[in-house]
PDB file of C-alpha atoms in Angstrom:
ATOM      1  CA  UNK A   1     120.521 195.501  75.596  1.00  0.00           C
ATOM      2  CA  UNK A   2     117.804 192.810  76.762  1.00  0.00           C
ATOM      3  CA  UNK A   3     115.944 194.805  79.254  1.00  0.00           C
ATOM      4  CA  UNK A   4     114.299 192.430  82.331  1.00  0.00           C
ATOM      5  CA  UNK A   5     110.993 193.288  84.133  1.00  0.00           C
ATOM      6  CA  UNK A   6     108.540 191.478  85.468  1.00  0.00           C
ATOM      7  CA  UNK A   7     105.136 191.596  84.136  1.00  0.00           C
ATOM      8  CA  UNK A   8     102.805 192.726  86.685  1.00  0.00           C
ATOM      9  CA  UNK A   9     100.414 189.813  87.215  1.00  0.00           C
ATOM     10  CA  UNK A  10      97.792 191.993  89.220  1.00  0.00           C
ATOM     11  CA  UNK A  11      97.323 194.314  86.133  1.00  0.00           C
ATOM     12  CA  UNK A  12      97.509 191.632  83.437  1.00  0.00           C
ATOM     13  CA  UNK A  13      95.772 188.503  84.750  1.00  0.00           C
ATOM     14  CA  UNK A  14      93.197 190.436  87.151  1.00  0.00           C
ATOM     15  CA  UNK A  15      92.780 192.985  84.380  1.00  0.00           C
ATOM     16  CA  UNK A  16      91.285 190.098  81.979  1.00  0.00           C
ATOM     17  CA  UNK A  17      89.470 188.536  84.809  1.00  0.00           C
ATOM     18  CA  UNK A  18      87.637 192.200  85.430  1.00  0.00           C
ATOM     19  CA  UNK A  19      86.978 192.184  81.580  1.00  0.00           C
ATOM     20  CA  UNK A  20      85.270 188.952  82.005  1.00  0.00           C
ATOM     21  CA  UNK A  21      83.238 189.734  85.034  1.00  0.00           C
ATOM     22  CA  UNK A  22      81.974 192.834  83.085  1.00  0.00           C
ATOM     23  CA  UNK A  23      80.754 190.599  80.035  1.00  0.00           C
ATOM     24  CA  UNK A  24      79.019 188.578  82.524  1.00  0.00           C
ATOM     25  CA  UNK A  25      77.110 191.498  83.771  1.00  0.00           C
ATOM     26  CA  UNK A  26      76.027 192.497  80.158  1.00  0.00           C
ATOM     27  CA  UNK A  27      75.180 188.820  78.967  1.00  0.00           C
ATOM     28  CA  UNK A  28      72.448 188.503  81.808  1.00  0.00           C
ATOM     29  CA  UNK A  29      71.949 185.444  83.973  1.00  0.00           C
ATOM     30  CA  UNK A  30      75.703 185.252  85.416  1.00  0.00           C
ATOM     31  CA  UNK A  31      75.422 186.149  88.884  1.00  0.00           C
ATOM     32  CA  UNK A  32      77.655 183.316  90.037  1.00  0.00           C
ATOM     33  CA  UNK A  33      80.077 183.893  87.199  1.00  0.00           C
ATOM     34  CA  UNK A  34      80.091 187.483  88.773  1.00  0.00           C
ATOM     35  CA  UNK A  35      80.832 186.506  91.995  1.00  0.00           C
ATOM     36  CA  UNK A  36      83.670 184.125  91.122  1.00  0.00           C
ATOM     37  CA  UNK A  37      85.593 186.551  88.775  1.00  0.00           C
ATOM     38  CA  UNK A  38      85.393 189.190  91.558  1.00  0.00           C
ATOM     39  CA  UNK A  39      86.695 186.636  93.696  1.00  0.00           C
ATOM     40  CA  UNK A  40      89.294 185.266  91.271  1.00  0.00           C
ATOM     41  CA  UNK A  41      90.855 188.721  90.546  1.00  0.00           C
ATOM     42  CA  UNK A  42      91.281 189.143  94.775  1.00  0.00           C
ATOM     43  CA  UNK A  43      93.005 185.834  94.725  1.00  0.00           C
ATOM     44  CA  UNK A  44      95.276 186.615  91.847  1.00  0.00           C
ATOM     45  CA  UNK A  45      96.237 190.098  93.521  1.00  0.00           C
ATOM     46  CA  UNK A  46      97.111 188.667  96.716  1.00  0.00           C
ATOM     47  CA  UNK A  47      99.008 186.051  95.155  1.00  0.00           C
ATOM     48  CA  UNK A  48     101.024 188.734  93.324  1.00  0.00           C
ATOM     49  CA  UNK A  49     101.341 191.268  96.177  1.00  0.00           C
ATOM     50  CA  UNK A  50     102.697 188.257  98.201  1.00  0.00           C
ATOM     51  CA  UNK A  51     105.210 187.368  95.104  1.00  0.00           C
ATOM     52  CA  UNK A  52     106.382 190.922  95.158  1.00  0.00           C
ATOM     53  CA  UNK A  53     107.165 190.935  98.644  1.00  0.00           C
ATOM     54  CA  UNK A  54     108.938 187.530  98.759  1.00  0.00           C
ATOM     55  CA  UNK A  55     110.883 189.056  95.747  1.00  0.00           C
ATOM     56  CA  UNK A  56     111.782 191.968  97.776  1.00  0.00           C
ATOM     57  CA  UNK A  57     112.626 189.943 100.992  1.00  0.00           C
ATOM     58  CA  UNK A  58     114.824 187.548  98.800  1.00  0.00           C
ATOM     59  CA  UNK A  59     112.733 184.581  99.737  1.00  0.00           C
ATOM     60  CA  UNK A  60     112.484 182.756  96.594  1.00  0.00           C
ATOM     61  CA  UNK A  61     112.003 178.884  96.798  1.00  0.00           C
ATOM     62  CA  UNK A  62     115.101 177.244  95.626  1.00  0.00           C
ATOM     63  CA  UNK A  63     114.562 174.540  92.940  1.00  0.00           C
ATOM     64  CA  UNK A  64     117.211 171.911  93.429  1.00  0.00           C
ATOM     65  CA  UNK A  65     117.599 167.983  93.751  1.00  0.00           C
ATOM     66  CA  UNK A  66     114.506 166.451  92.673  1.00  0.00           C
ATOM     67  CA  UNK A  67     112.441 169.383  92.327  1.00  0.00           C
ATOM     68  CA  UNK A  68     115.110 170.092  89.615  1.00  0.00           C
ATOM     69  CA  UNK A  69     114.256 166.897  87.877  1.00  0.00           C
ATOM     70  CA  UNK A  70     110.666 166.968  88.065  1.00  0.00           C
ATOM     71  CA  UNK A  71     109.089 170.202  88.749  1.00  0.00           C
ATOM     72  CA  UNK A  72     106.928 170.187  91.651  1.00  0.00           C
ATOM     73  CA  UNK A  73     104.052 172.261  90.066  1.00  0.00           C
ATOM     74  CA  UNK A  74     103.631 169.400  87.094  1.00  0.00           C
ATOM     75  CA  UNK A  75     104.501 166.508  89.446  1.00  0.00           C
ATOM     76  CA  UNK A  76     102.039 167.314  92.152  1.00  0.00           C
ATOM     77  CA  UNK A  77      99.680 168.766  89.807  1.00  0.00           C
ATOM     78  CA  UNK A  78      99.660 171.966  92.071  1.00  0.00           C
ATOM     79  CA  UNK A  79     100.121 174.725  89.172  1.00  0.00           C
ATOM     80  CA  UNK A  80      97.416 177.103  90.810  1.00  0.00           C
ATOM     81  CA  UNK A  81      99.567 176.978  94.182  1.00  0.00           C
ATOM     82  CA  UNK A  82     102.842 177.501  92.211  1.00  0.00           C
ATOM     83  CA  UNK A  83     101.569 180.583  90.157  1.00  0.00           C
ATOM     84  CA  UNK A  84     103.269 183.744  90.653  1.00  0.00           C
ATOM     85  CA  UNK A  85     105.600 182.093  93.288  1.00  0.00           C
ATOM     86  CA  UNK A  86     108.963 183.506  93.349  1.00  0.00           C
ATOM     87  CA  UNK A  87     111.664 180.613  92.780  1.00  0.00           C
ATOM     88  CA  UNK A  88     115.498 180.421  92.457  1.00  0.00           C
ATOM     89  CA  UNK A  89     116.661 177.883  90.024  1.00  0.00           C
ATOM     90  CA  UNK A  90     120.542 176.736  88.618  1.00  0.00           C
ATOM     91  CA  UNK A  91     121.737 175.791  85.845  1.00  0.00           C
ATOM     92  CA  UNK A  92     122.826 176.707  82.387  1.00  0.00           C
ATOM     93  CA  UNK A  93     120.651 178.244  79.211  1.00  0.00           C
ATOM     94  CA  UNK A  94     120.936 176.618  75.823  1.00  0.00           C
ATOM     95  CA  UNK A  95     122.410 178.547  73.008  1.00  0.00           C
ATOM     96  CA  UNK A  96     118.608 178.972  71.255  1.00  0.00           C
ATOM     97  CA  UNK A  97     116.767 182.018  71.396  1.00  0.00           C
ATOM     98  CA  UNK A  98     113.037 182.245  70.783  1.00  0.00           C
ATOM     99  CA  UNK A  99     111.592 185.533  70.059  1.00  0.00           C
ATOM    100  CA  UNK A 100     107.682 186.797  70.639  1.00  0.00           C
ATOM    101  CA  UNK A 101     106.455 189.994  69.547  1.00  0.00           C
ATOM    102  CA  UNK A 102     105.500 192.469  72.172  1.00  0.00           C
ATOM    103  CA  UNK A 103     105.043 196.088  72.138  1.00  0.00           C
ATOM    104  CA  UNK A 104     106.352 198.296  75.441  1.00  0.00           C
ATOM    105  CA  UNK A 105     105.401 201.908  75.882  1.00  0.00           C
ATOM    106  CA  UNK A 106     104.542 201.870  72.039  1.00  0.00           C
ATOM    107  CA  UNK A 107     107.967 200.598  71.149  1.00  0.00           C
ATOM    108  CA  UNK A 108     108.140 197.367  69.130  1.00  0.00           C
ATOM    109  CA  UNK A 109     110.192 194.644  70.421  1.00  0.00           C
ATOM    110  CA  UNK A 110     110.508 190.824  71.358  1.00  0.00           C
ATOM    111  CA  UNK A 111     110.280 188.724  74.380  1.00  0.00           C
ATOM    112  CA  UNK A 112     113.112 186.708  74.818  1.00  0.00           C
ATOM    113  CA  UNK A 113     112.942 182.747  75.704  1.00  0.00           C
ATOM    114  CA  UNK A 114     115.518 180.365  75.981  1.00  0.00           C
ATOM    115  CA  UNK A 115     115.473 176.669  77.590  1.00  0.00           C
ATOM    116  CA  UNK A 116     117.227 176.499  81.013  1.00  0.00           C
ATOM    117  CA  UNK A 117     118.627 173.327  81.776  1.00  0.00           C
ATOM    118  CA  UNK A 118     118.263 172.399  85.637  1.00  0.00           C
ATOM    119  CA  UNK A 119     119.326 168.803  85.550  1.00  0.00           C
ATOM    120  CA  UNK A 120     121.249 166.315  83.156  1.00  0.00           C
ATOM    121  CA  UNK A 121     121.260 162.677  83.614  1.00  0.00           C
ATOM    122  CA  UNK A 122     124.475 160.843  81.949  1.00  0.00           C
ATOM    123  CA  UNK A 123     123.653 157.535  80.745  1.00  0.00           C
ATOM    124  CA  UNK A 124     125.601 154.668  82.478  1.00  0.00           C
ATOM    125  CA  UNK A 125     125.733 151.890  79.930  1.00  0.00           C
ATOM    126  CA  UNK A 126     127.276 152.906  76.780  1.00  0.00           C
ATOM    127  CA  UNK A 127     127.975 156.669  77.635  1.00  0.00           C
ATOM    128  CA  UNK A 128     130.005 157.141  74.750  1.00  0.00           C
ATOM    129  CA  UNK A 129     127.372 156.643  72.096  1.00  0.00           C
ATOM    130  CA  UNK A 130     124.476 158.273  74.324  1.00  0.00           C
ATOM    131  CA  UNK A 131     124.073 162.002  74.985  1.00  0.00           C
ATOM    132  CA  UNK A 132     122.840 163.307  78.248  1.00  0.00           C
ATOM    133  CA  UNK A 133     119.489 163.616  78.682  1.00  0.00           C
ATOM    134  CA  UNK A 134     118.683 167.752  79.724  1.00  0.00           C
ATOM    135  CA  UNK A 135     115.828 168.509  81.949  1.00  0.00           C
ATOM    136  CA  UNK A 136     114.625 172.034  80.872  1.00  0.00           C
ATOM    137  CA  UNK A 137     112.090 174.778  81.693  1.00  0.00           C
ATOM    138  CA  UNK A 138     111.412 177.486  79.479  1.00  0.00           C
ATOM    139  CA  UNK A 139     112.414 181.074  80.564  1.00  0.00           C
ATOM    140  CA  UNK A 140     111.507 184.581  79.482  1.00  0.00           C
ATOM    141  CA  UNK A 141     114.725 186.249  79.684  1.00  0.00           C
ATOM    142  CA  UNK A 142     113.452 190.068  79.509  1.00  0.00           C
ATOM    143  CA  UNK A 143     112.257 191.860  76.320  1.00  0.00           C
ATOM    144  CA  UNK A 144     114.512 193.780  73.642  1.00  0.00           C
ATOM    145  CA  UNK A 145     113.761 196.397  71.066  1.00  0.00           C
ATOM    146  CA  UNK A 146     113.141 195.618  67.506  1.00  0.00           C
ATOM    147  CA  UNK A 147     116.305 197.292  66.276  1.00  0.00           C
ATOM    148  CA  UNK A 148     118.860 195.435  68.769  1.00  0.00           C
ATOM    149  CA  UNK A 149     117.334 191.933  68.224  1.00  0.00           C
ATOM    150  CA  UNK A 150     120.262 190.785  65.948  1.00  0.00           C
ATOM    151  CA  UNK A 151     122.572 191.587  69.048  1.00  0.00           C
ATOM    152  CA  UNK A 152     121.305 188.713  71.194  1.00  0.00           C
ATOM    153  CA  UNK A 153     120.356 186.220  68.454  1.00  0.00           C
ATOM    154  CA  UNK A 154     123.511 184.319  68.445  1.00  0.00           C
ATOM    155  CA  UNK A 155     123.306 182.856  71.648  1.00  0.00           C
ATOM    156  CA  UNK A 156     125.759 183.039  74.630  1.00  0.00           C
ATOM    157  CA  UNK A 157     125.329 183.323  78.335  1.00  0.00           C
ATOM    158  CA  UNK A 158     122.806 185.844  79.263  1.00  0.00           C
ATOM    159  CA  UNK A 159     123.603 185.895  82.747  1.00  0.00           C
ATOM    160  CA  UNK A 160     126.625 185.961  85.031  1.00  0.00           C
ATOM    161  CA  UNK A 161     128.341 182.652  85.648  1.00  0.00           C
ATOM    162  CA  UNK A 162     128.532 181.577  89.165  1.00  0.00           C
ATOM    163  CA  UNK A 163     132.475 181.992  90.566  1.00  0.00           C
ATOM    164  CA  UNK A 164     134.689 178.932  90.693  1.00  0.00           C
ATOM    165  CA  UNK A 165     137.405 180.967  92.542  1.00  0.00           C
ATOM    166  CA  UNK A 166     137.109 183.577  95.346  1.00  0.00           C
ATOM    167  CA  UNK A 167     138.314 187.015  95.044  1.00  0.00           C
ATOM    168  CA  UNK A 168     138.199 190.112  97.008  1.00  0.00           C
ATOM    169  CA  UNK A 169     135.003 190.928  95.511  1.00  0.00           C
ATOM    170  CA  UNK A 170     133.310 187.073  95.232  1.00  0.00           C
ATOM    171  CA  UNK A 171     133.142 183.861  97.117  1.00  0.00           C
ATOM    172  CA  UNK A 172     133.436 181.006  94.783  1.00  0.00           C
ATOM    173  CA  UNK A 173     130.262 178.883  94.281  1.00  0.00           C
ATOM    174  CA  UNK A 174     131.232 175.261  93.835  1.00  0.00           C
ATOM    175  CA  UNK A 175     128.461 172.854  92.729  1.00  0.00           C
ATOM    176  CA  UNK A 176     128.845 169.211  92.397  1.00  0.00           C
ATOM    177  CA  UNK A 177     124.920 167.842  93.142  1.00  0.00           C
ATOM    178  CA  UNK A 178     124.606 163.906  92.217  1.00  0.00           C
ATOM    179  CA  UNK A 179     121.058 164.440  91.735  1.00  0.00           C
ATOM    180  CA  UNK A 180     120.967 166.989  89.445  1.00  0.00           C
ATOM    181  CA  UNK A 181     124.352 166.110  87.720  1.00  0.00           C
ATOM    182  CA  UNK A 182     125.283 170.109  87.938  1.00  0.00           C
ATOM    183  CA  UNK A 183     128.880 170.224  88.264  1.00  0.00           C
ATOM    184  CA  UNK A 184     131.273 172.997  87.876  1.00  0.00           C
ATOM    185  CA  UNK A 185     134.093 172.033  90.631  1.00  0.00           C
ATOM    186  CA  UNK A 186     137.456 172.654  89.022  1.00  0.00           C
ATOM    187  CA  UNK A 187     138.703 169.564  90.856  1.00  0.00           C
ATOM    188  CA  UNK A 188     136.237 167.297  89.369  1.00  0.00           C
ATOM    189  CA  UNK A 189     137.898 164.269  88.195  1.00  0.00           C
ATOM    190  CA  UNK A 190     135.881 163.930  85.261  1.00  0.00           C
ATOM    191  CA  UNK A 191     136.814 167.138  83.652  1.00  0.00           C
ATOM    192  CA  UNK A 192     134.384 166.577  80.246  1.00  0.00           C
ATOM    193  CA  UNK A 193     131.376 166.679  82.894  1.00  0.00           C
ATOM    194  CA  UNK A 194     131.923 170.057  83.850  1.00  0.00           C
ATOM    195  CA  UNK A 195     129.262 172.863  83.190  1.00  0.00           C
ATOM    196  CA  UNK A 196     129.301 176.779  83.246  1.00  0.00           C
ATOM    197  CA  UNK A 197     126.534 177.240  85.880  1.00  0.00           C
ATOM    198  CA  UNK A 198     124.260 180.623  86.689  1.00  0.00           C
ATOM    199  CA  UNK A 199     121.327 180.901  88.911  1.00  0.00           C
ATOM    200  CA  UNK A 200     118.419 183.436  88.754  1.00  0.00           C
ATOM    201  CA  UNK A 201     115.199 184.121  90.506  1.00  0.00           C
ATOM    202  CA  UNK A 202     111.656 184.198  88.478  1.00  0.00           C
ATOM    203  CA  UNK A 203     108.397 183.482  88.731  1.00  0.00           C
ATOM    204  CA  UNK A 204     106.321 180.613  87.997  1.00  0.00           C
ATOM    205  CA  UNK A 205     103.760 181.423  84.917  1.00  0.00           C
ATOM    206  CA  UNK A 206     101.131 179.898  83.085  1.00  0.00           C
ATOM    207  CA  UNK A 207     101.021 179.167  79.399  1.00  0.00           C
ATOM    208  CA  UNK A 208      99.585 182.137  77.501  1.00  0.00           C
ATOM    209  CA  UNK A 209      98.840 179.984  74.545  1.00  0.00           C
ATOM    210  CA  UNK A 210      97.296 181.442  71.150  1.00  0.00           C
ATOM    211  CA  UNK A 211      94.498 183.870  71.750  1.00  0.00           C
ATOM    212  CA  UNK A 212      92.199 185.999  69.252  1.00  0.00           C
ATOM    213  CA  UNK A 213      94.257 189.103  70.500  1.00  0.00           C
ATOM    214  CA  UNK A 214      97.408 187.415  70.221  1.00  0.00           C
ATOM    215  CA  UNK A 215      97.488 185.024  67.305  1.00  0.00           C
ATOM    216  CA  UNK A 216     100.611 182.635  66.152  1.00  0.00           C
ATOM    217  CA  UNK A 217     101.285 182.198  62.658  1.00  0.00           C
ATOM    218  CA  UNK A 218     103.866 179.123  62.688  1.00  0.00           C
ATOM    219  CA  UNK A 219     103.974 178.939  59.347  1.00  0.00           C
ATOM    220  CA  UNK A 220     104.858 182.494  58.442  1.00  0.00           C
ATOM    221  CA  UNK A 221     107.212 182.669  61.361  1.00  0.00           C
ATOM    222  CA  UNK A 222     105.018 185.194  63.352  1.00  0.00           C
ATOM    223  CA  UNK A 223     104.400 184.780  67.224  1.00  0.00           C
ATOM    224  CA  UNK A 224     102.806 186.991  69.195  1.00  0.00           C
ATOM    225  CA  UNK A 225     102.010 184.924  72.427  1.00  0.00           C
ATOM    226  CA  UNK A 226     103.858 182.245  74.211  1.00  0.00           C
ATOM    227  CA  UNK A 227     102.642 178.819  73.321  1.00  0.00           C
ATOM    228  CA  UNK A 228     104.541 176.397  75.360  1.00  0.00           C
ATOM    229  CA  UNK A 229     103.498 172.991  73.235  1.00  0.00           C
ATOM    230  CA  UNK A 230     105.258 174.723  70.260  1.00  0.00           C
ATOM    231  CA  UNK A 231     108.283 175.928  71.992  1.00  0.00           C
ATOM    232  CA  UNK A 232     108.832 172.558  73.589  1.00  0.00           C
ATOM    233  CA  UNK A 233     108.781 170.751  70.051  1.00  0.00           C
ATOM    234  CA  UNK A 234     110.629 173.687  68.192  1.00  0.00           C
ATOM    235  CA  UNK A 235     113.647 173.138  71.166  1.00  0.00           C
ATOM    236  CA  UNK A 236     113.104 169.578  71.259  1.00  0.00           C
ATOM    237  CA  UNK A 237     112.918 169.259  74.931  1.00  0.00           C
ATOM    238  CA  UNK A 238     113.445 166.238  76.697  1.00  0.00           C
ATOM    239  CA  UNK A 239     110.918 166.168  79.461  1.00  0.00           C
ATOM    240  CA  UNK A 240     108.324 167.921  76.972  1.00  0.00           C
ATOM    241  CA  UNK A 241     105.081 167.165  79.506  1.00  0.00           C
ATOM    242  CA  UNK A 242     106.722 168.964  82.537  1.00  0.00           C
ATOM    243  CA  UNK A 243     108.192 171.756  80.108  1.00  0.00           C
ATOM    244  CA  UNK A 244     104.627 172.440  78.853  1.00  0.00           C
ATOM    245  CA  UNK A 245     102.949 172.927  82.373  1.00  0.00           C
ATOM    246  CA  UNK A 246     104.468 176.194  83.080  1.00  0.00           C
ATOM    247  CA  UNK A 247     107.556 178.945  82.168  1.00  0.00           C
ATOM    248  CA  UNK A 248     109.513 180.890  84.305  1.00  0.00           C
ATOM    249  CA  UNK A 249     110.018 184.676  84.187  1.00  0.00           C
ATOM    250  CA  UNK A 250     113.009 186.149  85.240  1.00  0.00           C
ATOM    251  CA  UNK A 251     112.778 188.977  87.607  1.00  0.00           C
ATOM    252  CA  UNK A 252     115.246 191.882  88.343  1.00  0.00           C
ATOM    253  CA  UNK A 253     114.688 193.154  91.847  1.00  0.00           C
ATOM    254  CA  UNK A 254     115.877 196.798  90.943  1.00  0.00           C
ATOM    255  CA  UNK A 255     113.120 197.339  88.292  1.00  0.00           C
ATOM    256  CA  UNK A 256     109.678 198.393  88.704  1.00  0.00           C
ATOM    257  CA  UNK A 257     106.822 195.619  87.814  1.00  0.00           C
ATOM    258  CA  UNK A 258     105.778 197.270  84.358  1.00  0.00           C
ATOM    259  CA  UNK A 259     105.095 195.283  81.212  1.00  0.00           C
ATOM    260  CA  UNK A 260     102.314 194.245  79.603  1.00  0.00           C
TER     261      UNK A 260
END
């Protein structure tokens, strides 16, 4: 069973900044660095608190139309403003999965990552001989215990699909967006272009990269951190530059903000 919780950005990010502050105190001659790190801790804490409030109030920013083609945190060079911000995305997951080793409460397990397609551009000239260009962002779906890894390795849709027919319990969500190319309309005149779509809420996160504490060994197939540059090449993502800029960590509002 995939467990999805939001990594607490206050504890993780602010904790690292606090550690840098302490190191600065003991290395001497760094009054400015100490002041900067303390203020950075406060900034991160404020943004994380605001993100939690927006999630609680279902106030995530919708990433759609042009923003689903060209992610604004990359296009406008404003990742610092988007970090920790809740966003809602619509599209579909690719079948591939990638596993990052990560302990939770002393139990071995993995973070599960997958490419999420937010826009599809179909070739106008010679469409039969050219594959659609999928614009994707990497998503951290959640955490799975080590002994359950094989249950989700084969892919499959990890989230409920948007209903295309209304019932007593659900209302149809029909999508036919010419800008993003996302279509799930059962009456669409080009059935070959129909997609099974889903949507979710997550927060924008910076690349973890490879660190001394969490090194990656690609040749041995061992990964301890989220390295977006490697993952973009691994999944052969079309929009490589924007996909390297940030990833989305999926949020389930009902679960508490835990996980390191």
